[in-house]
Amino acid sequence: MGVRVWMLAFVMGCCVLQRLPQLPDAVWRHMALAAAVLCPAVPWLLTRWRAWRGYRLLAAGCMLASGGLLGLTWAAWQAQWRLEDRLAAGNVDEVSRVVMRVAGLPQRTERGWRFEADILEARPAGVPGHIQVSWQAPGLAYGAAALSEAALAARLPEPVPGQVWRAAMVLRPPAGTRNPFLFDYEGLMFARGVRALGSVRGTPVRLDDYPVETPLAVDIERLRQYLRGQMQRDLAQARYGPVMVALALGDQAGVDAQDWRIFNGSGITHLVSISGSHVTLLAGMAAWLAMRLWRRGRWRGRGLAERWPAQQVGALVALALAGAYCLLAGWGVPARRTFFMLAVTLGALLLRLPLSGAHVLGLAALAVVVLDPWAVLAAGFWLSFAAVMVLMACVAAPRDRRDRHDKGRGVVQQRWQQHWQQLWQRYWPAARGAAALQWAVTLALMPALALLFQQLPLLSPLANALAIPVVGVVVTPLVVLSAVCYLVPGLAGAASYGVLAAHAVFEAMMWPIQAMGRQSWALLNVAAPASGWLLLAFFGVWWALRPPGWPLRFAGWLLMLPALGGAHARLAQGEWRISAIDVGQGSAILVETASGATLFDTGVRYGPQADAGERIVWPYIRAQGWRQLEELVVSHADIDHAGGVLSVLGALPVRRSYASFDLQAFLRREARLGRGTLDPARQPGAFSLCAEGQGWQRDGVSFRFAHPPPPAGMAWWRGGNADSCVLKITGAYHTALLTGDIGAAQERQLLEKGEAAADWVAAAHHGSATSSDAAFVRASGARHVVAQMGAWNRYRHPHPAVAQRWREAGAMFWRSDQHGAVVAHSRADGLSVQAERQAARRYWQEPAAAAFDGHAPARAVPADPAR
């Protein structure tokens, strides 16, 4: 018990460290290390009091403290070493000249390549040792169309792991959007050890193709790239070719976004990546084959099994194959977890050590976290270990019951050829047991899925019942065997047939899976659960998985309902909550009242198949618990405001829509340009051009357009900056003004009409120098001003003079590139404003003084009765 408690505490100590806003200093780390070493000695010193009732509790507490402090200290030292390898401030956004070695598997982008590299030399100094490089084809204008494979090959050579290049590049720290409940890009880069992003300038020079001193990890990446090229050549016309590559090599970059939607909707996402089930099945097959061959083999008249037990040989073969597959697949968190679990289990088998399932799971988690303290940041870490724990709990049946089943199965097995009903009696219990396990795993993981993704795949048990046997037993072994054949001279033809056969099986399996994943009800969208309901749900899972005979086991599943069906606390009449969502260089603002939500702008489009509406805006709305929008307002037709409109409309219904241009014509144009199509059933609700004087009321909050003036004649296609919709929101306590991209001239018009006054203002045109007129700023009297823009945007938004102008007027100036999402809540007791980078700060972010531009953010502003 003490060892298991210690291992669990070590993992949780690493978790605590990853949530700290700053690292403990060296003195604290040394003190924590000393306490971690001394804590286990306390029970030993008190051995004479073992009869004391509280002795066991004291011993468990000491082990818990020792493991937790040691885990936290270990993770802190690892983090400190990584933080010290940072990009020097003087090198940010400046050209550096580096000698780099390609270290990771290069990924194809629309106009070039992206790969990780190790820095061997740098001028000036202060460049991190590991960076991510973006190398685009020269001579392309900003926003140019994607290059074909042939066009890219003519412009750029494909980087190969191990190559050494001299290049000039512009370096920046990793920066991403920060929103509540959503993906943290900076955390991912830090966990991978990427401490800077570099963009190549000019033409790099290759210095060496394959140095002798190349690390083993780079050799493996070079092998992965070779195999990827061979498979891509043979699967060039295959529908699911990238999925075959992902199953063999763990490279998911080529999988189409539409396929991911199908996989997510059907709940089989874990099967199209390197999952624990794939590794375990392959290792089991290899062990079974090795044991059969070993038992049949003889050497000098004596059976091989007499010299060395076949079971131990099978264990070694399984472990070797699992390790090789995990390395070839990129050594991700699920692969590491499975490998270490197999290593512990097979090691205990070889050494004849009795280990329980809890010990195996704990040792595997300990090994993963020791090697990579940031593994706990990955959702796959928690989901994979949770799934294994559920399986262990479900198969822990009483021994006598298993013995009776095995004895009965033996009788059936002897007579199965006599009658088909005996086959049914033999396999039906196994199939029923597998279905019960799948349902148990699905139900048990629901609270975690609600917290991490706010989506529950309802068809997951049915889809997995079909996909797990096909992918795990047929497709994956065929793909892996074919990958091995590519490395054997003379077997390339057999490898080609192998991957094509695996693809044919997978494609046939996907016919019913596609039908499941495309159902509108396949995914249940839920709000991000509150902490209290989440704890209740986890307790319910624990209760439901108790052994047979536990009282009211089924009631445990009912305890999950509040976490899965609840939503965030709704607002009172007259209150509003405004979220300036961090979408990068774009704008998206969600306005919530007691019974409905309004979205003002939909974010930026990143490329033909990617936009902020799908990646950020819709997930944020979903996490807040809204299933439809009462109103959608698109201020104007620029791509940084209207880029996500198709994704938003495709994700949730909209009752009414407003824009300063013909929204229907805009959607038709987007479809013609290949940027997606909209289901006729998802068309926006009643559409109107936004015009001064239009408005509506909801929950004691007034919404009214203050700009632009009504159009003259049939001016349907305005949509420019000057014509942006300006929405004024007046609640019982405070007023907000959403300005789009209007300029100084339009702001003066608002001032003349008496529409400038507001407590909360979205800075026009992302804080551009052409907006935020001095007279408008003084007249608004705003307490809080938010400028939405991307980090290091090419427009240099916001202009320093604009930010200074608002501050001198007495406003707190928030900017999304430094503060992340900014959420304002209007209540009777004041206007509270909170930034995500402040509320959920992590130690790998930039220091607070730099991130907040030297201005401490205000927490709340009292209500102003005059407004």
PDB file of N, CA and C in Angstrom, residues 10-89:
ATOM      1  N   PHE A  10       3.892  10.960  -6.224  1.00  0.00           N
ATOM      2  CA  PHE A  10       4.931  11.494  -7.111  1.00  0.00           C
ATOM      3  C   PHE A  10       4.306  12.068  -8.382  1.00  0.00           C
ATOM      4  N   VAL A  11       3.392  11.310  -8.985  1.00  0.00           N
ATOM      5  CA  VAL A  11       2.725  11.788 -10.203  1.00  0.00           C
ATOM      6  C   VAL A  11       1.923  13.051  -9.912  1.00  0.00           C
ATOM      7  N   MET A  12       1.208  13.076  -8.790  1.00  0.00           N
ATOM      8  CA  MET A  12       0.412  14.253  -8.469  1.00  0.00           C
ATOM      9  C   MET A  12       1.302  15.453  -8.152  1.00  0.00           C
ATOM     10  N   GLY A  13       2.479  15.219  -7.578  1.00  0.00           N
ATOM     11  CA  GLY A  13       3.409  16.325  -7.369  1.00  0.00           C
ATOM     12  C   GLY A  13       3.829  16.968  -8.672  1.00  0.00           C
ATOM     13  N   CYS A  14       4.083  16.149  -9.682  1.00  0.00           N
ATOM     14  CA  CYS A  14       4.398  16.694 -11.008  1.00  0.00           C
ATOM     15  C   CYS A  14       3.219  17.475 -11.570  1.00  0.00           C
ATOM     16  N   CYS A  15       2.003  16.988 -11.333  1.00  0.00           N
ATOM     17  CA  CYS A  15       0.809  17.700 -11.813  1.00  0.00           C
ATOM     18  C   CYS A  15       0.701  19.074 -11.164  1.00  0.00           C
ATOM     19  N   VAL A  16       0.932  19.130  -9.862  1.00  0.00           N
ATOM     20  CA  VAL A  16       0.825  20.404  -9.155  1.00  0.00           C
ATOM     21  C   VAL A  16       1.828  21.406  -9.713  1.00  0.00           C
ATOM     22  N   LEU A  17       3.042  20.954  -9.978  1.00  0.00           N
ATOM     23  CA  LEU A  17       4.070  21.861 -10.500  1.00  0.00           C
ATOM     24  C   LEU A  17       3.649  22.467 -11.834  1.00  0.00           C
ATOM     25  N   GLN A  18       3.012  21.676 -12.704  1.00  0.00           N
ATOM     26  CA  GLN A  18       2.634  22.165 -14.028  1.00  0.00           C
ATOM     27  C   GLN A  18       1.499  23.181 -13.981  1.00  0.00           C
ATOM     28  N   ARG A  19       0.895  23.383 -12.836  1.00  0.00           N
ATOM     29  CA  ARG A  19      -0.179  24.360 -12.708  1.00  0.00           C
ATOM     30  C   ARG A  19       0.235  25.604 -11.926  1.00  0.00           C
ATOM     31  N   LEU A  20       1.500  25.692 -11.545  1.00  0.00           N
ATOM     32  CA  LEU A  20       1.962  26.830 -10.771  1.00  0.00           C
ATOM     33  C   LEU A  20       2.202  28.040 -11.671  1.00  0.00           C
ATOM     34  N   PRO A  21       1.919  29.241 -11.189  1.00  0.00           N
ATOM     35  CA  PRO A  21       2.183  30.441 -11.993  1.00  0.00           C
ATOM     36  C   PRO A  21       3.663  30.774 -12.096  1.00  0.00           C
ATOM     37  N   GLN A  22       4.474  30.296 -11.160  1.00  0.00           N
ATOM     38  CA  GLN A  22       5.913  30.488 -11.236  1.00  0.00           C
ATOM     39  C   GLN A  22       6.605  29.358 -10.485  1.00  0.00           C
ATOM     40  N   LEU A  23       7.857  29.102 -10.855  1.00  0.00           N
ATOM     41  CA  LEU A  23       8.587  28.000 -10.252  1.00  0.00           C
ATOM     42  C   LEU A  23       9.064  28.358  -8.850  1.00  0.00           C
ATOM     43  N   PRO A  24       9.104  27.373  -7.950  1.00  0.00           N
ATOM     44  CA  PRO A  24       9.722  27.618  -6.644  1.00  0.00           C
ATOM     45  C   PRO A  24      11.207  27.942  -6.820  1.00  0.00           C
ATOM     46  N   ASP A  25      11.738  28.768  -5.933  1.00  0.00           N
ATOM     47  CA  ASP A  25      13.147  29.129  -6.051  1.00  0.00           C
ATOM     48  C   ASP A  25      14.031  27.977  -5.577  1.00  0.00           C
ATOM     49  N   ALA A  26      15.351  28.145  -5.734  1.00  0.00           N
ATOM     50  CA  ALA A  26      16.297  27.073  -5.433  1.00  0.00           C
ATOM     51  C   ALA A  26      16.257  26.687  -3.961  1.00  0.00           C
ATOM     52  N   VAL A  27      16.125  27.668  -3.056  1.00  0.00           N
ATOM     53  CA  VAL A  27      16.086  27.367  -1.626  1.00  0.00           C
ATOM     54  C   VAL A  27      14.889  26.489  -1.299  1.00  0.00           C
ATOM     55  N   TRP A  28      13.745  26.838  -1.850  1.00  0.00           N
ATOM     56  CA  TRP A  28      12.535  26.040  -1.591  1.00  0.00           C
ATOM     57  C   TRP A  28      12.706  24.633  -2.142  1.00  0.00           C
ATOM     58  N   ARG A  29      13.312  24.502  -3.318  1.00  0.00           N
ATOM     59  CA  ARG A  29      13.487  23.179  -3.914  1.00  0.00           C
ATOM     60  C   ARG A  29      14.395  22.312  -3.042  1.00  0.00           C
ATOM     61  N   HIS A  30      15.471  22.883  -2.511  1.00  0.00           N
ATOM     62  CA  HIS A  30      16.365  22.105  -1.647  1.00  0.00           C
ATOM     63  C   HIS A  30      15.661  21.693  -0.354  1.00  0.00           C
ATOM     64  N   MET A  31      14.876  22.586   0.209  1.00  0.00           N
ATOM     65  CA  MET A  31      14.137  22.249   1.429  1.00  0.00           C
ATOM     66  C   MET A  31      13.112  21.146   1.152  1.00  0.00           C
ATOM     67  N   ALA A  32      12.414  21.230   0.011  1.00  0.00           N
ATOM     68  CA  ALA A  32      11.424  20.206  -0.333  1.00  0.00           C
ATOM     69  C   ALA A  32      12.101  18.859  -0.556  1.00  0.00           C
ATOM     70  N   LEU A  33      13.274  18.866  -1.188  1.00  0.00           N
ATOM     71  CA  LEU A  33      13.998  17.615  -1.413  1.00  0.00           C
ATOM     72  C   LEU A  33      14.413  16.984  -0.082  1.00  0.00           C
ATOM     73  N   ALA A  34      14.912  17.811   0.839  1.00  0.00           N
ATOM     74  CA  ALA A  34      15.302  17.285   2.148  1.00  0.00           C
ATOM     75  C   ALA A  34      14.092  16.704   2.881  1.00  0.00           C
ATOM     76  N   ALA A  35      12.954  17.405   2.834  1.00  0.00           N
ATOM     77  CA  ALA A  35      11.748  16.896   3.489  1.00  0.00           C
ATOM     78  C   ALA A  35      11.281  15.591   2.851  1.00  0.00           C
ATOM     79  N   ALA A  36      11.388  15.479   1.512  1.00  0.00           N
ATOM     80  CA  ALA A  36      10.970  14.257   0.821  1.00  0.00           C
ATOM     81  C   ALA A  36      11.817  13.064   1.245  1.00  0.00           C
ATOM     82  N   VAL A  37      13.098  13.308   1.508  1.00  0.00           N
ATOM     83  CA  VAL A  37      13.984  12.223   1.927  1.00  0.00           C
ATOM     84  C   VAL A  37      13.735  11.837   3.386  1.00  0.00           C
ATOM     85  N   LEU A  38      13.434  12.817   4.226  1.00  0.00           N
ATOM     86  CA  LEU A  38      13.293  12.556   5.661  1.00  0.00           C
ATOM     87  C   LEU A  38      11.920  12.015   6.047  1.00  0.00           C
ATOM     88  N   CYS A  39      10.897  12.321   5.266  1.00  0.00           N
ATOM     89  CA  CYS A  39       9.532  11.904   5.638  1.00  0.00           C
ATOM     90  C   CYS A  39       9.403  10.386   5.843  1.00  0.00           C
ATOM     91  N   PRO A  40       9.951   9.538   4.950  1.00  0.00           N
ATOM     92  CA  PRO A  40       9.797   8.092   5.183  1.00  0.00           C
ATOM     93  C   PRO A  40      10.479   7.604   6.449  1.00  0.00           C
ATOM     94  N   ALA A  41      11.438   8.386   6.983  1.00  0.00           N
ATOM     95  CA  ALA A  41      12.126   7.946   8.195  1.00  0.00           C
ATOM     96  C   ALA A  41      11.273   8.104   9.443  1.00  0.00           C
ATOM     97  N   VAL A  42      10.238   8.926   9.392  1.00  0.00           N
ATOM     98  CA  VAL A  42       9.415   9.156  10.579  1.00  0.00           C
ATOM     99  C   VAL A  42       8.730   7.876  11.048  1.00  0.00           C
ATOM    100  N   PRO A  43       8.035   7.117  10.184  1.00  0.00           N
ATOM    101  CA  PRO A  43       7.420   5.857  10.668  1.00  0.00           C
ATOM    102  C   PRO A  43       8.469   4.871  11.182  1.00  0.00           C
ATOM    103  N   TRP A  44       9.646   4.851  10.545  1.00  0.00           N
ATOM    104  CA  TRP A  44      10.691   3.925  11.003  1.00  0.00           C
ATOM    105  C   TRP A  44      11.152   4.276  12.409  1.00  0.00           C
ATOM    106  N   LEU A  45      11.248   5.556  12.714  1.00  0.00           N
ATOM    107  CA  LEU A  45      11.659   5.968  14.048  1.00  0.00           C
ATOM    108  C   LEU A  45      10.598   5.653  15.100  1.00  0.00           C
ATOM    109  N   LEU A  46       9.369   5.486  14.659  1.00  0.00           N
ATOM    110  CA  LEU A  46       8.265   5.228  15.590  1.00  0.00           C
ATOM    111  C   LEU A  46       7.791   3.784  15.531  1.00  0.00           C
ATOM    112  N   THR A  47       8.686   2.874  15.144  1.00  0.00           N
ATOM    113  CA  THR A  47       8.264   1.479  14.993  1.00  0.00           C
ATOM    114  C   THR A  47       7.735   0.878  16.286  1.00  0.00           C
ATOM    115  N   ARG A  48       8.209   1.347  17.451  1.00  0.00           N
ATOM    116  CA  ARG A  48       7.745   0.784  18.721  1.00  0.00           C
ATOM    117  C   ARG A  48       6.276   1.110  18.989  1.00  0.00           C
ATOM    118  N   TRP A  49       5.732   2.106  18.268  1.00  0.00           N
ATOM    119  CA  TRP A  49       4.319   2.481  18.455  1.00  0.00           C
ATOM    120  C   TRP A  49       3.434   1.922  17.329  1.00  0.00           C
ATOM    121  N   ARG A  50       3.835   0.831  16.722  1.00  0.00           N
ATOM    122  CA  ARG A  50       3.040   0.274  15.620  1.00  0.00           C
ATOM    123  C   ARG A  50       1.643  -0.138  16.067  1.00  0.00           C
ATOM    124  N   ALA A  51       1.495  -0.451  17.337  1.00  0.00           N
ATOM    125  CA  ALA A  51       0.166  -0.824  17.833  1.00  0.00           C
ATOM    126  C   ALA A  51      -0.768   0.373  17.939  1.00  0.00           C
ATOM    127  N   TRP A  52      -0.205   1.543  17.842  1.00  0.00           N
ATOM    128  CA  TRP A  52      -1.015   2.771  17.921  1.00  0.00           C
ATOM    129  C   TRP A  52      -1.961   2.831  16.723  1.00  0.00           C
ATOM    130  N   ARG A  53      -3.219   3.195  16.983  1.00  0.00           N
ATOM    131  CA  ARG A  53      -4.213   3.176  15.906  1.00  0.00           C
ATOM    132  C   ARG A  53      -3.870   4.120  14.769  1.00  0.00           C
ATOM    133  N   GLY A  54      -3.254   5.246  15.090  1.00  0.00           N
ATOM    134  CA  GLY A  54      -2.950   6.211  14.038  1.00  0.00           C
ATOM    135  C   GLY A  54      -1.634   5.980  13.343  1.00  0.00           C
ATOM    136  N   TYR A  55      -0.956   4.848  13.664  1.00  0.00           N
ATOM    137  CA  TYR A  55       0.370   4.624  13.057  1.00  0.00           C
ATOM    138  C   TYR A  55       0.271   4.458  11.542  1.00  0.00           C
ATOM    139  N   ARG A  56      -0.682   3.655  11.100  1.00  0.00           N
ATOM    140  CA  ARG A  56      -0.804   3.423   9.657  1.00  0.00           C
ATOM    141  C   ARG A  56      -1.171   4.707   8.919  1.00  0.00           C
ATOM    142  N   LEU A  57      -2.050   5.480   9.535  1.00  0.00           N
ATOM    143  CA  LEU A  57      -2.408   6.747   8.905  1.00  0.00           C
ATOM    144  C   LEU A  57      -1.201   7.677   8.833  1.00  0.00           C
ATOM    145  N   LEU A  58      -0.386   7.695   9.876  1.00  0.00           N
ATOM    146  CA  LEU A  58       0.823   8.511   9.863  1.00  0.00           C
ATOM    147  C   LEU A  58       1.795   8.019   8.809  1.00  0.00           C
ATOM    148  N   ALA A  59       1.960   6.709   8.703  1.00  0.00           N
ATOM    149  CA  ALA A  59       2.871   6.160   7.703  1.00  0.00           C
ATOM    150  C   ALA A  59       2.413   6.507   6.283  1.00  0.00           C
ATOM    151  N   ALA A  60       1.105   6.365   6.043  1.00  0.00           N
ATOM    152  CA  ALA A  60       0.584   6.708   4.713  1.00  0.00           C
ATOM    153  C   ALA A  60       0.769   8.190   4.420  1.00  0.00           C
ATOM    154  N   GLY A  61       0.530   9.052   5.419  1.00  0.00           N
ATOM    155  CA  GLY A  61       0.729  10.486   5.218  1.00  0.00           C
ATOM    156  C   GLY A  61       2.166  10.827   4.918  1.00  0.00           C
ATOM    157  N   CYS A  62       3.114  10.167   5.618  1.00  0.00           N
ATOM    158  CA  CYS A  62       4.535  10.430   5.349  1.00  0.00           C
ATOM    159  C   CYS A  62       4.920   9.988   3.937  1.00  0.00           C
ATOM    160  N   MET A  63       4.427   8.840   3.514  1.00  0.00           N
ATOM    161  CA  MET A  63       4.721   8.391   2.149  1.00  0.00           C
ATOM    162  C   MET A  63       4.091   9.325   1.125  1.00  0.00           C
ATOM    163  N   LEU A  64       2.889   9.788   1.417  1.00  0.00           N
ATOM    164  CA  LEU A  64       2.223  10.731   0.515  1.00  0.00           C
ATOM    165  C   LEU A  64       3.018  12.029   0.412  1.00  0.00           C
ATOM    166  N   ALA A  65       3.466  12.549   1.544  1.00  0.00           N
ATOM    167  CA  ALA A  65       4.251  13.784   1.521  1.00  0.00           C
ATOM    168  C   ALA A  65       5.588  13.587   0.816  1.00  0.00           C
ATOM    169  N   SER A  66       6.224  12.442   1.060  1.00  0.00           N
ATOM    170  CA  SER A  66       7.519  12.177   0.429  1.00  0.00           C
ATOM    171  C   SER A  66       7.386  12.113  -1.082  1.00  0.00           C
ATOM    172  N   GLY A  67       6.426  11.333  -1.568  1.00  0.00           N
ATOM    173  CA  GLY A  67       6.249  11.212  -3.015  1.00  0.00           C
ATOM    174  C   GLY A  67       5.857  12.519  -3.666  1.00  0.00           C
ATOM    175  N   GLY A  68       4.916  13.243  -3.030  1.00  0.00           N
ATOM    176  CA  GLY A  68       4.475  14.502  -3.614  1.00  0.00           C
ATOM    177  C   GLY A  68       5.579  15.536  -3.690  1.00  0.00           C
ATOM    178  N   LEU A  69       6.333  15.683  -2.590  1.00  0.00           N
ATOM    179  CA  LEU A  69       7.423  16.667  -2.593  1.00  0.00           C
ATOM    180  C   LEU A  69       8.532  16.280  -3.565  1.00  0.00           C
ATOM    181  N   LEU A  70       8.831  14.987  -3.640  1.00  0.00           N
ATOM    182  CA  LEU A  70       9.886  14.566  -4.573  1.00  0.00           C
ATOM    183  C   LEU A  70       9.444  14.760  -6.019  1.00  0.00           C
ATOM    184  N   GLY A  71       8.171  14.434  -6.314  1.00  0.00           N
ATOM    185  CA  GLY A  71       7.675  14.656  -7.672  1.00  0.00           C
ATOM    186  C   GLY A  71       7.674  16.118  -8.044  1.00  0.00           C
ATOM    187  N   LEU A  72       7.232  16.966  -7.125  1.00  0.00           N
ATOM    188  CA  LEU A  72       7.216  18.402  -7.398  1.00  0.00           C
ATOM    189  C   LEU A  72       8.636  18.941  -7.585  1.00  0.00           C
ATOM    190  N   THR A  73       9.571  18.487  -6.750  1.00  0.00           N
ATOM    191  CA  THR A  73      10.952  18.953  -6.852  1.00  0.00           C
ATOM    192  C   THR A  73      11.597  18.482  -8.145  1.00  0.00           C
ATOM    193  N   TRP A  74      11.362  17.221  -8.505  1.00  0.00           N
ATOM    194  CA  TRP A  74      11.927  16.693  -9.749  1.00  0.00           C
ATOM    195  C   TRP A  74      11.414  17.492 -10.951  1.00  0.00           C
ATOM    196  N   ALA A  75      10.110  17.716 -11.009  1.00  0.00           N
ATOM    197  CA  ALA A  75       9.545  18.475 -12.122  1.00  0.00           C
ATOM    198  C   ALA A  75      10.035  19.920 -12.117  1.00  0.00           C
ATOM    199  N   ALA A  76      10.231  20.505 -10.928  1.00  0.00           N
ATOM    200  CA  ALA A  76      10.697  21.891 -10.852  1.00  0.00           C
ATOM    201  C   ALA A  76      12.111  22.037 -11.391  1.00  0.00           C
ATOM    202  N   TRP A  77      12.999  21.101 -11.048  1.00  0.00           N
ATOM    203  CA  TRP A  77      14.357  21.177 -11.569  1.00  0.00           C
ATOM    204  C   TRP A  77      14.383  20.985 -13.087  1.00  0.00           C
ATOM    205  N   GLN A  78      13.598  20.040 -13.580  1.00  0.00           N
ATOM    206  CA  GLN A  78      13.527  19.851 -15.026  1.00  0.00           C
ATOM    207  C   GLN A  78      13.009  21.107 -15.719  1.00  0.00           C
ATOM    208  N   ALA A  79      11.984  21.715 -15.141  1.00  0.00           N
ATOM    209  CA  ALA A  79      11.421  22.930 -15.725  1.00  0.00           C
ATOM    210  C   ALA A  79      12.412  24.089 -15.681  1.00  0.00           C
ATOM    211  N   GLN A  80      13.161  24.200 -14.592  1.00  0.00           N
ATOM    212  CA  GLN A  80      14.136  25.286 -14.488  1.00  0.00           C
ATOM    213  C   GLN A  80      15.212  25.163 -15.555  1.00  0.00           C
ATOM    214  N   TRP A  81      15.697  23.958 -15.788  1.00  0.00           N
ATOM    215  CA  TRP A  81      16.705  23.758 -16.838  1.00  0.00           C
ATOM    216  C   TRP A  81      16.139  24.124 -18.207  1.00  0.00           C
ATOM    217  N   ARG A  82      14.884  23.802 -18.415  1.00  0.00           N
ATOM    218  CA  ARG A  82      14.291  24.139 -19.720  1.00  0.00           C
ATOM    219  C   ARG A  82      14.036  25.633 -19.845  1.00  0.00           C
ATOM    220  N   LEU A  83      13.630  26.274 -18.760  1.00  0.00           N
ATOM    221  CA  LEU A  83      13.399  27.717 -18.809  1.00  0.00           C
ATOM    222  C   LEU A  83      14.689  28.489 -19.087  1.00  0.00           C
ATOM    223  N   GLU A  84      15.797  27.991 -18.583  1.00  0.00           N
ATOM    224  CA  GLU A  84      17.067  28.680 -18.802  1.00  0.00           C
ATOM    225  C   GLU A  84      17.488  28.656 -20.269  1.00  0.00           C
ATOM    226  N   ASP A  85      17.000  27.686 -21.017  1.00  0.00           N
ATOM    227  CA  ASP A  85      17.306  27.608 -22.449  1.00  0.00           C
ATOM    228  C   ASP A  85      16.257  28.408 -23.215  1.00  0.00           C
ATOM    229  N   ARG A  86      16.276  29.725 -23.049  1.00  0.00           N
ATOM    230  CA  ARG A  86      15.258  30.581 -23.645  1.00  0.00           C
ATOM    231  C   ARG A  86      15.879  31.477 -24.712  1.00  0.00           C
ATOM    232  N   LEU A  87      15.019  32.070 -25.518  1.00  0.00           N
ATOM    233  CA  LEU A  87      15.449  33.026 -26.529  1.00  0.00           C
ATOM    234  C   LEU A  87      15.754  34.357 -25.859  1.00  0.00           C
ATOM    235  N   ALA A  88      16.940  34.867 -26.088  1.00  0.00           N
ATOM    236  CA  ALA A  88      17.326  36.146 -25.497  1.00  0.00           C
ATOM    237  C   ALA A  88      16.421  37.260 -26.009  1.00  0.00           C
ATOM    238  N   ALA A  89      16.116  38.223 -25.130  1.00  0.00           N
ATOM    239  CA  ALA A  89      15.198  39.308 -25.491  1.00  0.00           C
ATOM    240  C   ALA A  89      15.688  40.081 -26.701  1.00  0.00           C
TER     241      ALA A  89
END
